[in-house]
PDB file of C-alpha atoms and ligand atoms in Angstrom:
ATOM      1  CA  MET T   1     -20.908  44.644  12.160  1.00 57.00           C
ATOM      2  CA  GLY T   2     -18.406  43.783   9.296  1.00 88.00           C
ATOM      3  CA  ILE T   3     -17.247  39.908   9.318  1.00 93.00           C
ATOM      4  CA  LEU T   4     -13.334  41.009  10.038  1.00 95.00           C
ATOM      5  CA  LYS T   5     -14.711  42.813  13.128  1.00 96.00           C
ATOM      6  CA  ASN T   6     -16.494  40.117  14.143  1.00 96.00           C
ATOM      7  CA  ALA T   7     -14.220  37.614  13.868  1.00 97.00           C
ATOM      8  CA  ILE T   8     -11.651  39.473  15.809  1.00 96.00           C
ATOM      9  CA  GLU T   9     -13.994  39.890  18.607  1.00 96.00           C
ATOM     10  CA  THR T  10     -15.104  36.361  18.366  1.00 96.00           C
ATOM     11  CA  ILE T  11     -11.556  35.383  18.845  1.00 96.00           C
ATOM     12  CA  GLN T  12     -10.797  37.762  21.507  1.00 95.00           C
ATOM     13  CA  ILE T  13     -13.668  36.632  23.703  1.00 95.00           C
ATOM     14  CA  GLY T  14     -12.271  33.045  23.136  1.00 94.00           C
ATOM     15  CA  LEU T  15      -8.987  33.839  24.283  1.00 93.00           C
ATOM     16  CA  GLU T  16     -10.572  35.636  27.479  1.00 92.00           C
ATOM     17  CA  ASP T  17     -12.242  32.415  28.108  1.00 91.00           C
ATOM     18  CA  TYR T  18      -9.171  30.249  27.824  1.00 89.00           C
ATOM     19  CA  LYS T  19      -7.294  32.664  30.359  1.00 87.00           C
ATOM     20  CA  ASN T  20      -9.914  32.083  32.789  1.00 86.00           C
ATOM     21  CA  GLU T  21      -9.678  29.774  35.873  1.00 80.00           C
ATOM     22  CA  ASP T  22     -13.098  28.322  35.331  1.00 82.00           C
ATOM     23  CA  PRO T  23     -12.320  25.025  33.705  1.00 75.00           C
ATOM     24  CA  ARG T  24     -16.152  25.214  32.413  1.00 78.00           C
ATOM     25  CA  ARG T  25     -14.999  27.992  30.101  1.00 85.00           C
ATOM     26  CA  SER T  26     -12.677  26.130  27.893  1.00 84.00           C
ATOM     27  CA  LEU T  27     -15.617  24.499  25.791  1.00 85.00           C
ATOM     28  CA  SER T  28     -16.690  28.408  25.219  1.00 89.00           C
ATOM     29  CA  ALA T  29     -12.922  29.246  24.453  1.00 90.00           C
ATOM     30  CA  VAL T  30     -13.014  26.329  21.830  1.00 90.00           C
ATOM     31  CA  ARG T  31     -16.143  27.250  20.356  1.00 92.00           C
ATOM     32  CA  ASN T  32     -15.291  30.792  19.709  1.00 95.00           C
ATOM     33  CA  ILE T  33     -11.832  30.337  18.310  1.00 94.00           C
ATOM     34  CA  SER T  34     -12.688  28.129  15.673  1.00 94.00           C
ATOM     35  CA  ALA T  35     -15.741  30.092  14.912  1.00 95.00           C
ATOM     36  CA  GLY T  36     -13.633  32.909  14.887  1.00 96.00           C
ATOM     37  CA  ILE T  37     -11.342  31.422  12.365  1.00 97.00           C
ATOM     38  CA  LEU T  38     -14.414  30.408  10.191  1.00 96.00           C
ATOM     39  CA  LEU T  39     -14.962  34.146  10.057  1.00 96.00           C
ATOM     40  CA  LEU T  40     -11.675  34.916   9.141  1.00 97.00           C
ATOM     41  CA  PHE T  41     -12.232  32.726   6.151  1.00 97.00           C
ATOM     42  CA  LYS T  42     -15.241  34.061   5.053  1.00 96.00           C
ATOM     43  CA  GLU T  43     -14.102  37.930   5.211  1.00 96.00           C
ATOM     44  CA  LYS T  44     -11.626  36.720   2.681  1.00 96.00           C
ATOM     45  CA  LEU T  45     -14.289  35.025   0.404  1.00 96.00           C
ATOM     46  CA  CYS T  46     -16.404  38.572   0.836  1.00 94.00           C
ATOM     47  CA  ARG T  47     -13.270  40.359  -0.189  1.00 94.00           C
ATOM     48  CA  LEU T  48     -13.092  38.494  -3.415  1.00 94.00           C
ATOM     49  CA  SER T  49     -16.715  38.791  -4.153  1.00 91.00           C
ATOM     50  CA  SER T  50     -17.346  41.229  -7.076  1.00 85.00           C
ATOM     51  CA  PRO T  51     -19.266  44.350  -5.696  1.00 84.00           C
ATOM     52  CA  ASN T  52     -22.878  44.133  -6.461  1.00 81.00           C
ATOM     53  CA  SER T  53     -22.748  40.331  -6.426  1.00 82.00           C
ATOM     54  CA  ASP T  54     -24.231  40.506  -2.559  1.00 82.00           C
ATOM     55  CA  GLU T  55     -21.323  38.790  -1.258  1.00 87.00           C
ATOM     56  CA  VAL T  56     -21.714  35.938  -3.808  1.00 91.00           C
ATOM     57  CA  LEU T  57     -18.668  33.952  -2.439  1.00 94.00           C
ATOM     58  CA  ILE T  58     -19.763  33.429   1.214  1.00 92.00           C
ATOM     59  CA  LYS T  59     -23.661  32.622   0.183  1.00 93.00           C
ATOM     60  CA  MET T  60     -24.105  28.672  -0.124  1.00 92.00           C
ATOM     61  CA  VAL T  61     -26.418  29.286  -2.951  1.00 91.00           C
ATOM     62  CA  ILE T  62     -25.230  30.922  -6.094  1.00 90.00           C
ATOM     63  CA  LEU T  63     -27.377  31.536  -9.065  1.00 91.00           C
ATOM     64  CA  PRO T  64     -26.441  32.611 -12.550  1.00 91.00           C
ATOM     65  CA  THR T  65     -28.568  35.726 -13.489  1.00 89.00           C
ATOM     66  CA  VAL T  66     -28.801  37.570 -16.792  1.00 91.00           C
ATOM     67  CA  ASN T  67     -28.802  41.092 -16.904  1.00 86.00           C
ATOM     68  CA  LYS T  68     -32.169  41.972 -19.373  1.00 90.00           C
ATOM     69  CA  VAL T  69     -30.379  44.981 -21.423  1.00 90.00           C
ATOM     70  CA  THR T  70     -26.817  43.880 -21.954  1.00 90.00           C
ATOM     71  CA  ASN T  71     -27.639  39.942 -21.841  1.00 90.00           C
ATOM     72  CA  GLU T  72     -24.520  39.660 -19.548  1.00 89.00           C
ATOM     73  CA  VAL T  73     -24.401  36.877 -17.278  1.00 89.00           C
ATOM     74  CA  THR T  74     -23.169  37.029 -13.565  1.00 87.00           C
ATOM     75  CA  PHE T  75     -23.471  35.230 -10.452  1.00 88.00           C
ATOM     76  CA  LEU T  76     -25.388  36.483  -7.487  1.00 88.00           C
ATOM     77  CA  GLY T  77     -25.997  35.028  -3.890  1.00 87.00           C
ATOM     78  CA  LYS T  78     -29.060  34.002  -3.043  1.00 87.00           C
ATOM     79  CA  GLY T  79     -30.592  33.709   0.306  1.00 87.00           C
ATOM     80  CA  LYS T  80     -29.062  34.151   3.832  1.00 88.00           C
ATOM     81  CA  LYS T  81     -27.862  31.049   4.351  1.00 92.00           C
ATOM     82  CA  THR T  82     -23.602  31.104   4.165  1.00 92.00           C
ATOM     83  CA  VAL T  83     -21.191  28.719   3.120  1.00 94.00           C
ATOM     84  CA  ASP T  84     -20.267  25.771   5.583  1.00 94.00           C
ATOM     85  CA  VAL T  85     -16.594  24.328   6.070  1.00 95.00           C
ATOM     86  CA  GLN T  86     -16.687  21.687   3.389  1.00 95.00           C
ATOM     87  CA  GLN T  87     -17.947  24.493   1.002  1.00 96.00           C
ATOM     88  CA  ILE T  88     -15.195  26.728   2.198  1.00 97.00           C
ATOM     89  CA  LYS T  89     -13.050  24.569   1.602  1.00 97.00           C
ATOM     90  CA  GLU T  90     -13.860  23.580  -1.886  1.00 96.00           C
ATOM     91  CA  ARG T  91     -13.913  27.393  -2.577  1.00 96.00           C
ATOM     92  CA  PHE T  92     -10.733  28.059  -1.455  1.00 97.00           C
ATOM     93  CA  LYS T  93      -9.154  25.134  -3.489  1.00 96.00           C
ATOM     94  CA  SER T  94     -10.753  26.560  -6.700  1.00 95.00           C
ATOM     95  CA  LEU T  95      -9.601  30.022  -5.778  1.00 95.00           C
ATOM     96  CA  ASP T  96      -6.088  28.606  -4.898  1.00 96.00           C
ATOM     97  CA  ILE T  97      -5.968  29.797  -1.161  1.00 96.00           C
ATOM     98  CA  LYS T  98      -4.014  27.343   0.716  1.00 95.00           C
ATOM     99  CA  VAL T  99      -4.789  26.624   4.529  1.00 95.00           C
ATOM    100  CA  GLU T 100      -3.496  23.936   6.319  1.00 92.00           C
ATOM    101  CA  TRP T 101      -6.507  21.774   6.745  1.00 93.00           C
ATOM    102  CA  THR T 102      -5.223  18.992   8.964  1.00 89.00           C
ATOM    103  CA  LEU T 103      -4.505  21.551  11.331  1.00 89.00           C
ATOM    104  CA  PHE T 104      -7.673  23.085  10.817  1.00 93.00           C
ATOM    105  CA  ASP T 105      -9.592  19.746  11.389  1.00 91.00           C
ATOM    106  CA  LYS T 106      -7.646  18.813  14.292  1.00 87.00           C
ATOM    107  CA  VAL T 107      -9.129  21.798  15.716  1.00 89.00           C
ATOM    108  CA  LEU T 108     -12.667  20.858  14.683  1.00 89.00           C
ATOM    109  CA  ASP T 109     -11.835  17.290  15.743  1.00 86.00           C
ATOM    110  CA  LEU T 110     -10.777  18.777  19.554  1.00 83.00           C
ATOM    111  CA  ARG T 111     -13.820  20.938  19.557  1.00 86.00           C
ATOM    112  CA  ASN T 112     -16.279  18.070  18.935  1.00 85.00           C
ATOM    113  CA  ASN T 113     -14.826  15.711  21.237  1.00 81.00           C
ATOM    114  CA  ILE T 114     -14.962  18.220  24.265  1.00 79.00           C
ATOM    115  CA  GLU T 115     -18.566  18.945  22.979  1.00 80.00           C
ATOM    116  CA  HIS T 116     -19.457  15.184  23.295  1.00 78.00           C
ATOM    117  CA  TYR T 117     -17.610  13.874  26.020  1.00 70.00           C
ATOM    118  CA  TYR T 118     -17.299  16.859  28.224  1.00 64.00           C
ATOM    119  CA  THR T 119     -14.840  15.924  31.470  1.00 60.00           C
ATOM    120  CA  ASP T 120     -13.292  18.511  33.547  1.00 59.00           C
ATOM    121  CA  GLN T 121     -10.310  16.708  31.933  1.00 57.00           C
ATOM    122  CA  SER T 122     -11.115  18.186  28.697  1.00 62.00           C
ATOM    123  CA  ALA T 123      -9.469  21.521  29.765  1.00 65.00           C
ATOM    124  CA  ALA T 124      -6.202  19.919  29.316  1.00 68.00           C
ATOM    125  CA  VAL T 125      -6.450  19.809  25.467  1.00 77.00           C
ATOM    126  CA  ILE T 126      -6.973  23.381  25.228  1.00 81.00           C
ATOM    127  CA  ASN T 127      -3.670  24.526  24.885  1.00 80.00           C
ATOM    128  CA  GLU T 128      -3.209  22.127  22.019  1.00 84.00           C
ATOM    129  CA  VAL T 129      -6.231  23.953  20.391  1.00 86.00           C
ATOM    130  CA  ILE T 130      -4.789  27.662  21.062  1.00 87.00           C
ATOM    131  CA  SER T 131      -1.459  26.820  19.702  1.00 87.00           C
ATOM    132  CA  LYS T 132      -2.769  24.775  16.417  1.00 89.00           C
ATOM    133  CA  SER T 133      -5.366  27.936  16.048  1.00 91.00           C
ATOM    134  CA  PHE T 134      -2.443  30.293  16.451  1.00 91.00           C
ATOM    135  CA  ILE T 135      -0.299  29.090  13.685  1.00 90.00           C
ATOM    136  CA  LEU T 136      -3.810  28.860  11.137  1.00 93.00           C
ATOM    137  CA  ILE T 137      -4.816  32.370  12.235  1.00 94.00           C
ATOM    138  CA  ARG T 138      -1.027  33.972  11.986  1.00 92.00           C
ATOM    139  CA  ASP T 139      -0.474  32.313   8.601  1.00 92.00           C
ATOM    140  CA  PHE T 140      -3.756  33.429   7.367  1.00 95.00           C
ATOM    141  CA  CYS T 141      -3.971  36.715   8.407  1.00 94.00           C
ATOM    142  CA  VAL T 142      -0.292  37.345   6.663  1.00 92.00           C
ATOM    143  CA  GLU T 143      -0.829  35.719   3.777  1.00 93.00           C
ATOM    144  CA  TYR T 144      -4.420  36.063   2.544  1.00 95.00           C
ATOM    145  CA  LEU T 145      -5.698  39.066   4.298  1.00 95.00           C
ATOM    146  CA  GLU T 146      -2.475  41.082   4.408  1.00 93.00           C
ATOM    147  CA  GLU T 147      -2.981  42.299   8.133  1.00 91.00           C
ATOM    148  CA  GLU T 148      -0.261  42.341  10.372  1.00 89.00           C
ATOM    149  CA  PRO T 149      -2.024  39.955  13.248  1.00 90.00           C
ATOM    150  CA  GLY T 150      -0.646  41.475  16.414  1.00 88.00           C
ATOM    151  CA  LEU T 151      -2.240  44.649  15.455  1.00 90.00           C
ATOM    152  CA  LEU T 152      -5.596  43.215  14.417  1.00 92.00           C
ATOM    153  CA  PHE T 153      -6.112  41.462  17.507  1.00 93.00           C
ATOM    154  CA  GLY T 154      -4.094  44.152  19.817  1.00 92.00           C
ATOM    155  CA  GLU T 155      -1.261  43.348  22.338  1.00 89.00           C
ATOM    156  CA  LYS T 156      -3.003  41.609  24.786  1.00 90.00           C
ATOM    157  CA  SER T 157      -4.717  38.759  22.847  1.00 91.00           C
ATOM    158  CA  TRP T 158      -2.052  38.369  20.724  1.00 90.00           C
ATOM    159  CA  ASN T 159       0.586  37.696  23.905  1.00 90.00           C
ATOM    160  CA  ILE T 160      -1.931  35.146  24.851  1.00 90.00           C
ATOM    161  CA  PHE T 161      -1.641  33.569  21.814  1.00 88.00           C
ATOM    162  CA  LEU T 162       1.955  33.538  21.928  1.00 88.00           C
ATOM    163  CA  GLU T 163       2.416  32.230  25.377  1.00 87.00           C
ATOM    164  CA  ALA T 164      -0.126  29.453  24.975  1.00 86.00           C
ATOM    165  CA  ASP T 165       1.779  28.460  21.644  1.00 88.00           C
ATOM    166  CA  GLU T 166       5.157  28.487  23.565  1.00 86.00           C
ATOM    167  CA  ILE T 167       4.023  26.307  26.413  1.00 84.00           C
ATOM    168  CA  TYR T 168       2.430  23.858  24.090  1.00 87.00           C
ATOM    169  CA  GLN T 169       5.548  23.502  21.711  1.00 89.00           C
ATOM    170  CA  LYS T 170       7.782  23.324  24.896  1.00 89.00           C
ATOM    171  CA  GLU T 171       5.652  20.194  26.073  1.00 89.00           C
ATOM    172  CA  LYS T 172       5.537  18.708  22.716  1.00 92.00           C
ATOM    173  CA  ARG T 173       9.164  18.864  22.038  1.00 94.00           C
ATOM    174  CA  ILE T 174       9.694  17.054  25.403  1.00 94.00           C
ATOM    175  CA  CYS T 175       7.151  14.331  24.634  1.00 95.00           C
ATOM    176  CA  ALA T 176       8.620  14.038  20.941  1.00 96.00           C
ATOM    177  CA  GLU T 177      11.814  13.333  22.528  1.00 97.00           C
ATOM    178  CA  SER T 178      10.827  10.790  25.150  1.00 97.00           C
ATOM    179  CA  LEU T 179       8.843   8.641  22.269  1.00 97.00           C
ATOM    180  CA  SER T 180      11.912   9.089  19.717  1.00 97.00           C
ATOM    181  CA  LYS T 181      13.895   7.080  22.500  1.00 97.00           C
ATOM    182  CA  VAL T 182      11.944   3.878  21.875  1.00 97.00           C
ATOM    183  CA  ASP T 183      12.432   1.448  19.436  1.00 97.00           C
ATOM    184  CA  TRP T 184       8.788   0.598  17.757  1.00 97.00           C
ATOM    185  CA  THR T 185      10.156  -2.390  15.573  1.00 96.00           C
ATOM    186  CA  PHE T 186       7.555  -1.349  13.386  1.00 97.00           C
ATOM    187  CA  GLU T 187       7.555   1.730  10.450  1.00 97.00           C
ATOM    188  CA  THR T 188       3.950   2.097  11.290  1.00 97.00           C
ATOM    189  CA  LEU T 189       4.253   2.824  15.111  1.00 97.00           C
ATOM    190  CA  GLU T 190       7.059   4.992  14.198  1.00 97.00           C
ATOM    191  CA  GLN T 191       5.016   7.315  12.033  1.00 96.00           C
ATOM    192  CA  GLY T 192       1.861   7.081  14.204  1.00 96.00           C
ATOM    193  CA  LYS T 193       3.747   7.777  17.785  1.00 96.00           C
ATOM    194  CA  ASP T 194       3.560  11.615  18.200  1.00 93.00           C
ATOM    195  CA  GLY T 195      -0.212  11.747  17.261  1.00 92.00           C
ATOM    196  CA  ILE T 196      -0.966   9.276  20.257  1.00 94.00           C
ATOM    197  CA  ARG T 197      -3.412  10.574  22.938  1.00 93.00           C
ATOM    198  CA  CYS T 198      -4.319  10.036  26.752  1.00 92.00           C
ATOM    199  CA  PRO T 199      -7.255   7.627  27.011  1.00 91.00           C
ATOM    200  CA  MET T 200      -8.340   9.820  29.900  1.00 87.00           C
ATOM    201  CA  CYS T 201      -7.923  13.203  28.703  1.00 82.00           C
ATOM    202  CA  GLN T 202      -7.314  13.472  25.068  1.00 85.00           C
ATOM    203  CA  SER T 203      -4.176  15.367  25.267  1.00 88.00           C
ATOM    204  CA  ASP T 204      -1.282  14.403  23.160  1.00 91.00           C
ATOM    205  CA  LEU T 205       1.320  15.206  25.552  1.00 92.00           C
ATOM    206  CA  ILE T 206       2.488  11.799  26.357  1.00 95.00           C
ATOM    207  CA  ILE T 207       5.841  10.564  27.645  1.00 96.00           C
ATOM    208  CA  VAL T 208       7.115   7.104  28.431  1.00 97.00           C
ATOM    209  CA  GLU T 209       7.411   5.893  31.878  1.00 95.00           C
ATOM    210  CA  TYR T 210       9.412   2.536  31.044  1.00 93.00           C
ATOM    211  CA  GLY T 211      10.179   0.222  28.059  1.00 94.00           C
ATOM    212  CA  THR T 212      12.502   0.701  25.524  1.00 95.00           C
ATOM    213  CA  LYS T 213      11.577  -1.720  22.877  1.00 96.00           C
ATOM    214  CA  TYR T 214       8.060  -2.469  21.394  1.00 96.00           C
ATOM    215  CA  SER T 215       7.110  -5.942  20.575  1.00 95.00           C
ATOM    216  CA  PRO T 216       3.818  -7.350  20.804  1.00 94.00           C
ATOM    217  CA  ASP T 217       5.105  -9.435  23.907  1.00 91.00           C
ATOM    218  CA  GLU T 218       6.515  -6.360  25.543  1.00 89.00           C
ATOM    219  CA  THR T 219       4.567  -3.284  25.939  1.00 87.00           C
ATOM    220  CA  ILE T 220       5.670   0.322  26.653  1.00 96.00           C
ATOM    221  CA  SER T 221       4.483   2.394  29.822  1.00 97.00           C
ATOM    222  CA  LEU T 222       3.472   5.902  29.293  1.00 97.00           C
ATOM    223  CA  THR T 223       2.365   8.573  31.205  1.00 95.00           C
ATOM    224  CA  CYS T 224       0.284  11.982  30.360  1.00 92.00           C
ATOM    225  CA  ARG T 225       1.634  15.001  31.225  1.00 87.00           C
ATOM    226  CA  ARG T 226      -1.417  16.984  31.677  1.00 82.00           C
ATOM    227  CA  CYS T 227      -3.573  14.126  34.032  1.00 82.00           C
ATOM    228  CA  GLN T 228      -0.516  12.167  35.214  1.00 86.00           C
ATOM    229  CA  HIS T 229      -2.805   9.124  33.926  1.00 92.00           C
ATOM    230  CA  GLY T 230      -0.492   6.201  33.290  1.00 95.00           C
ATOM    231  CA  PHE T 231      -1.497   3.606  30.676  1.00 97.00           C
ATOM    232  CA  ASP T 232      -0.103   0.649  28.608  1.00 97.00           C
ATOM    233  CA  PHE T 233       0.378   1.657  25.027  1.00 97.00           C
ATOM    234  CA  ASP T 234      -1.378  -1.500  24.052  1.00 95.00           C
ATOM    235  CA  GLU T 235      -4.458   0.554  25.007  1.00 96.00           C
ATOM    236  CA  ILE T 236      -4.094   2.939  22.306  1.00 96.00           C
ATOM    237  CA  ILE T 237      -2.430   0.896  19.928  1.00 97.00           C
ATOM    238  CA  GLU T 238      -5.390   0.896  17.362  1.00 97.00           C
ATOM    239  CA  GLU T 239      -5.507   5.090  17.417  1.00 96.00           C
ATOM    240  CA  CYS T 240      -1.565   4.855  16.695  1.00 97.00           C
ATOM    241  CA  VAL T 241      -1.862   2.524  13.718  1.00 97.00           C
ATOM    242  CA  HIS T 242      -5.080   4.938  12.812  1.00 96.00           C
ATOM    243  CA  GLU T 243      -2.972   7.944  13.246  1.00 93.00           C
ATOM    244  CA  ALA T 244      -0.016   6.621  10.569  1.00 96.00           C
ATOM    245  CA  LEU T 245      -2.074   4.680   7.965  1.00 96.00           C
ATOM    246  CA  GLY T 246      -6.052   6.546   8.443  1.00 93.00           C
ATOM    247  CA  THR T 247      -5.571   9.064   5.566  1.00 90.00           C
ATOM    248  CA  GLU T 248      -3.904   6.622   3.383  1.00 92.00           C
ATOM    249  CA  ALA T 249      -6.851   3.960   4.135  1.00 94.00           C
ATOM    250  CA  PHE T 250      -9.544   6.577   3.603  1.00 92.00           C
ATOM    251  CA  ILE T 251      -7.888   7.841   0.157  1.00 92.00           C
ATOM    252  CA  SER T 252      -7.576   4.067  -1.014  1.00 92.00           C
ATOM    253  CA  VAL T 253     -11.010   3.081   0.089  1.00 91.00           C
ATOM    254  CA  LYS T 254     -12.468   6.107  -1.535  1.00 90.00           C
ATOM    255  CA  ASP T 255     -10.907   5.218  -4.979  1.00 90.00           C
ATOM    256  CA  GLY T 256     -12.017   1.521  -4.521  1.00 91.00           C
ATOM    257  CA  GLY T 257      -8.844  -0.136  -3.341  1.00 90.00           C
ATOM    258  CA  GLU T 258      -7.809  -1.867  -0.245  1.00 90.00           C
ATOM    259  CA  SER T 259      -7.180  -0.302   3.374  1.00 94.00           C
ATOM    260  CA  PRO T 260      -3.728  -0.589   4.072  1.00 96.00           C
ATOM    261  CA  TYR T 261      -4.572  -2.386   7.482  1.00 96.00           C
ATOM    262  CA  GLY T 262      -7.644  -4.199   8.866  1.00 95.00           C
ATOM    263  CA  THR T 263      -9.127  -6.104  11.933  1.00 96.00           C
ATOM    264  CA  CYS T 264      -6.893  -8.926  13.034  1.00 96.00           C
ATOM    265  CA  PRO T 265      -8.686 -12.234  13.605  1.00 94.00           C
ATOM    266  CA  GLU T 266      -7.010 -13.185  16.468  1.00 95.00           C
ATOM    267  CA  CYS T 267      -7.337 -10.233  18.827  1.00 96.00           C
ATOM    268  CA  ILE T 268     -10.181  -8.215  16.986  1.00 96.00           C
ATOM    269  CA  LYS T 269      -8.110  -4.940  16.974  1.00 97.00           C
ATOM    270  CA  ASP T 270      -7.593  -2.804  13.940  1.00 97.00           C
ATOM    271  CA  THR T 271      -3.982  -3.280  14.039  1.00 97.00           C
ATOM    272  CA  TYR T 272      -3.569  -6.031  11.341  1.00 97.00           C
ATOM    273  CA  VAL T 273      -0.821  -4.240   8.517  1.00 97.00           C
ATOM    274  CA  TYR T 274      -0.282  -5.899   5.955  1.00 94.00           C
ATOM    275  CA  GLU T 275       2.792  -4.147   4.565  1.00 94.00           C
ATOM    276  CA  GLU T 276       4.354  -5.367   8.012  1.00 96.00           C
ATOM    277  CA  GLY T 277       3.097  -8.674   7.425  1.00 94.00           C
ATOM    278  CA  GLY T 278       0.952  -9.205  10.730  1.00 96.00           C
ATOM    279  CA  CYS T 279      -0.874  -7.771  13.716  1.00 97.00           C
ATOM    280  CA  LEU T 280       1.205  -5.131  15.441  1.00 97.00           C
ATOM    281  CA  ALA T 281      -0.933  -5.791  19.002  1.00 97.00           C
ATOM    282  CA  CYS T 282      -0.838  -9.517  19.287  1.00 96.00           C
ATOM    283  CA  GLY T 283       1.742 -10.586  16.651  1.00 96.00           C
ATOM    284  CA  TYR T 284      -0.475 -12.918  14.572  1.00 96.00           C
ATOM    285  CA  ALA T 285       0.745 -13.467  11.147  1.00 95.00           C
ATOM    286  CA  GLN T 286      -1.502 -15.147   8.486  1.00 92.00           C
ATOM    287  CA  LYS T 287       0.259 -16.852   5.733  1.00 90.00           C
ATOM    288  CA  GLU T 288      -0.963 -16.681   2.523  1.00 90.00           C
ATOM    289  CA  LYS T 289      -3.602 -19.309   1.026  1.00 93.00           C
ATOM    290  CA  GLN T 290      -5.548 -20.158  -1.622  1.00 93.00           C
ATOM    291  CA  CYS T 291      -9.019 -21.743  -1.862  1.00 94.00           C
ATOM    292  CA  ALA T 292      -8.760 -25.472  -2.191  1.00 93.00           C
ATOM    293  CA  ILE T 293     -11.333 -25.564  -4.663  1.00 92.00           C
ATOM    294  CA  CYS T 294     -11.180 -22.261  -6.987  1.00 94.00           C
ATOM    295  CA  HIS T 295      -7.502 -21.230  -5.996  1.00 93.00           C
ATOM    296  CA  THR T 296      -8.367 -17.635  -5.621  1.00 92.00           C
ATOM    297  CA  TYR T 297      -6.259 -16.117  -3.119  1.00 92.00           C
ATOM    298  CA  LEU T 298      -8.277 -15.974   0.161  1.00 92.00           C
ATOM    299  CA  ASP T 299      -8.439 -12.906   2.211  1.00 90.00           C
ATOM    300  CA  LEU T 300      -7.647 -12.741   5.899  1.00 92.00           C
ATOM    301  CA  ASP T 301     -10.792 -13.978   7.670  1.00 91.00           C
ATOM    302  CA  GLU T 302     -11.197 -16.488   4.722  1.00 92.00           C
ATOM    303  CA  ALA T 303      -7.722 -17.577   5.493  1.00 92.00           C
ATOM    304  CA  TYR T 304      -7.969 -17.463   9.267  1.00 93.00           C
ATOM    305  CA  GLU T 305     -11.297 -19.357   8.979  1.00 90.00           C
ATOM    306  CA  GLY T 306      -9.963 -22.121   7.191  1.00 90.00           C
ATOM    307  CA  ASP T 307      -8.968 -23.241   3.550  1.00 92.00           C
ATOM    308  CA  LEU T 308     -11.968 -22.356   1.259  1.00 92.00           C
ATOM    309  CA  CYS T 309     -12.945 -18.957  -0.370  1.00 93.00           C
ATOM    310  CA  SER T 310     -16.255 -17.367   1.381  1.00 91.00           C
ATOM    311  CA  TYR T 311     -18.459 -18.576  -1.702  1.00 92.00           C
ATOM    312  CA  HIS T 312     -17.190 -22.390  -1.300  1.00 91.00           C
ATOM    313  CA  SER T 313     -17.384 -22.001   2.256  1.00 90.00           C
ATOM    314  CA  TRP T 314     -20.722 -20.833   1.984  1.00 90.00           C
ATOM    315  CA  SER T 315     -21.936 -23.696  -0.381  1.00 88.00           C
ATOM    316  CA  ALA T 316     -19.816 -26.576   1.550  1.00 85.00           C
ATOM    317  CA  SER T 317     -21.922 -25.138   4.647  1.00 84.00           C
ATOM    318  CA  LYS T 318     -25.068 -25.538   2.594  1.00 81.00           C
ATOM    319  CA  ASP T 319     -24.341 -29.256   1.396  1.00 69.00           C
ATOM    320  CA  ASP T 320     -23.851 -30.303   5.099  1.00 63.00           C
TER     321      ASP T 320
HETATM  322 ZN1   ZN C   1      -4.335  12.844  30.332  1.00 65.83          ZN
HETATM  323 ZN1   ZN C   2      -3.834  -9.276  16.793  1.00 65.83          ZN
HETATM  324 ZN1   ZN C   3     -13.160 -21.153  -3.912  1.00 65.83          ZN
END
């Protein structure tokens, strides 16, 4: 079977799983749809591979070979193994194919979450998966496969996509509006608020129950629109900070720099944001200190513990 045909069928089966009343079919829906998207990506790599190269671009291993007559070097795909997600990303990057990877990574994240922590409630996030996949599939088909997605998938399947996306987007707008009415006090929380999720079912459709201004002493009460679970913002403030600053932290640490936030020594939550000057969860703010002996600036934990850098505090304890 051709890759494109396989991709279409896999996605169609996923959509049928989604429409099924049995919540246990949602895992299968998410699996099929994410697998189908990867197949669409592979179809593009296949189309770009030169003829007689054994579909070089979708092969995990690519080897140069020399033609003994012409001395010409060409690249051939070796073995049966095909590219994984990371390799697809790398090849797309060097081929200048643009995919909204944050959207795709979210779909994979949600799939992994459902696989590992499956509960009946997990079915709740599926509308979000379908909606995000819909955008990815639509854009990719038009832009890079030059196919009309409505024709490719057939009217019935395509309408399921349209409907799911419409429902989700409408719900999401209601939630965004509700969350935007709160004064979040901190820029970080303002930035992360639209990514917060229900601790019970992982849905990102969250509205405010009561509370108009956040402060470490005054929490905001939230409700999940999917499973109706009520919870305090405190419970998910770490995820909110991570949502806002996680990418920046990852890039910064990878380049040998400092993370923009860290663990608060007072409440042990990962909500101490340096730029905001303190912990967003408990309000603890550490004043700047220097080591009493060597005068280097102390980091958060050292300053919290006392007046010595970790080296001098270690040597002091040895002398005792
Ligand atoms: Zn929920
Ligand atoms: Zn704290
Ligand atoms: Zn020192």
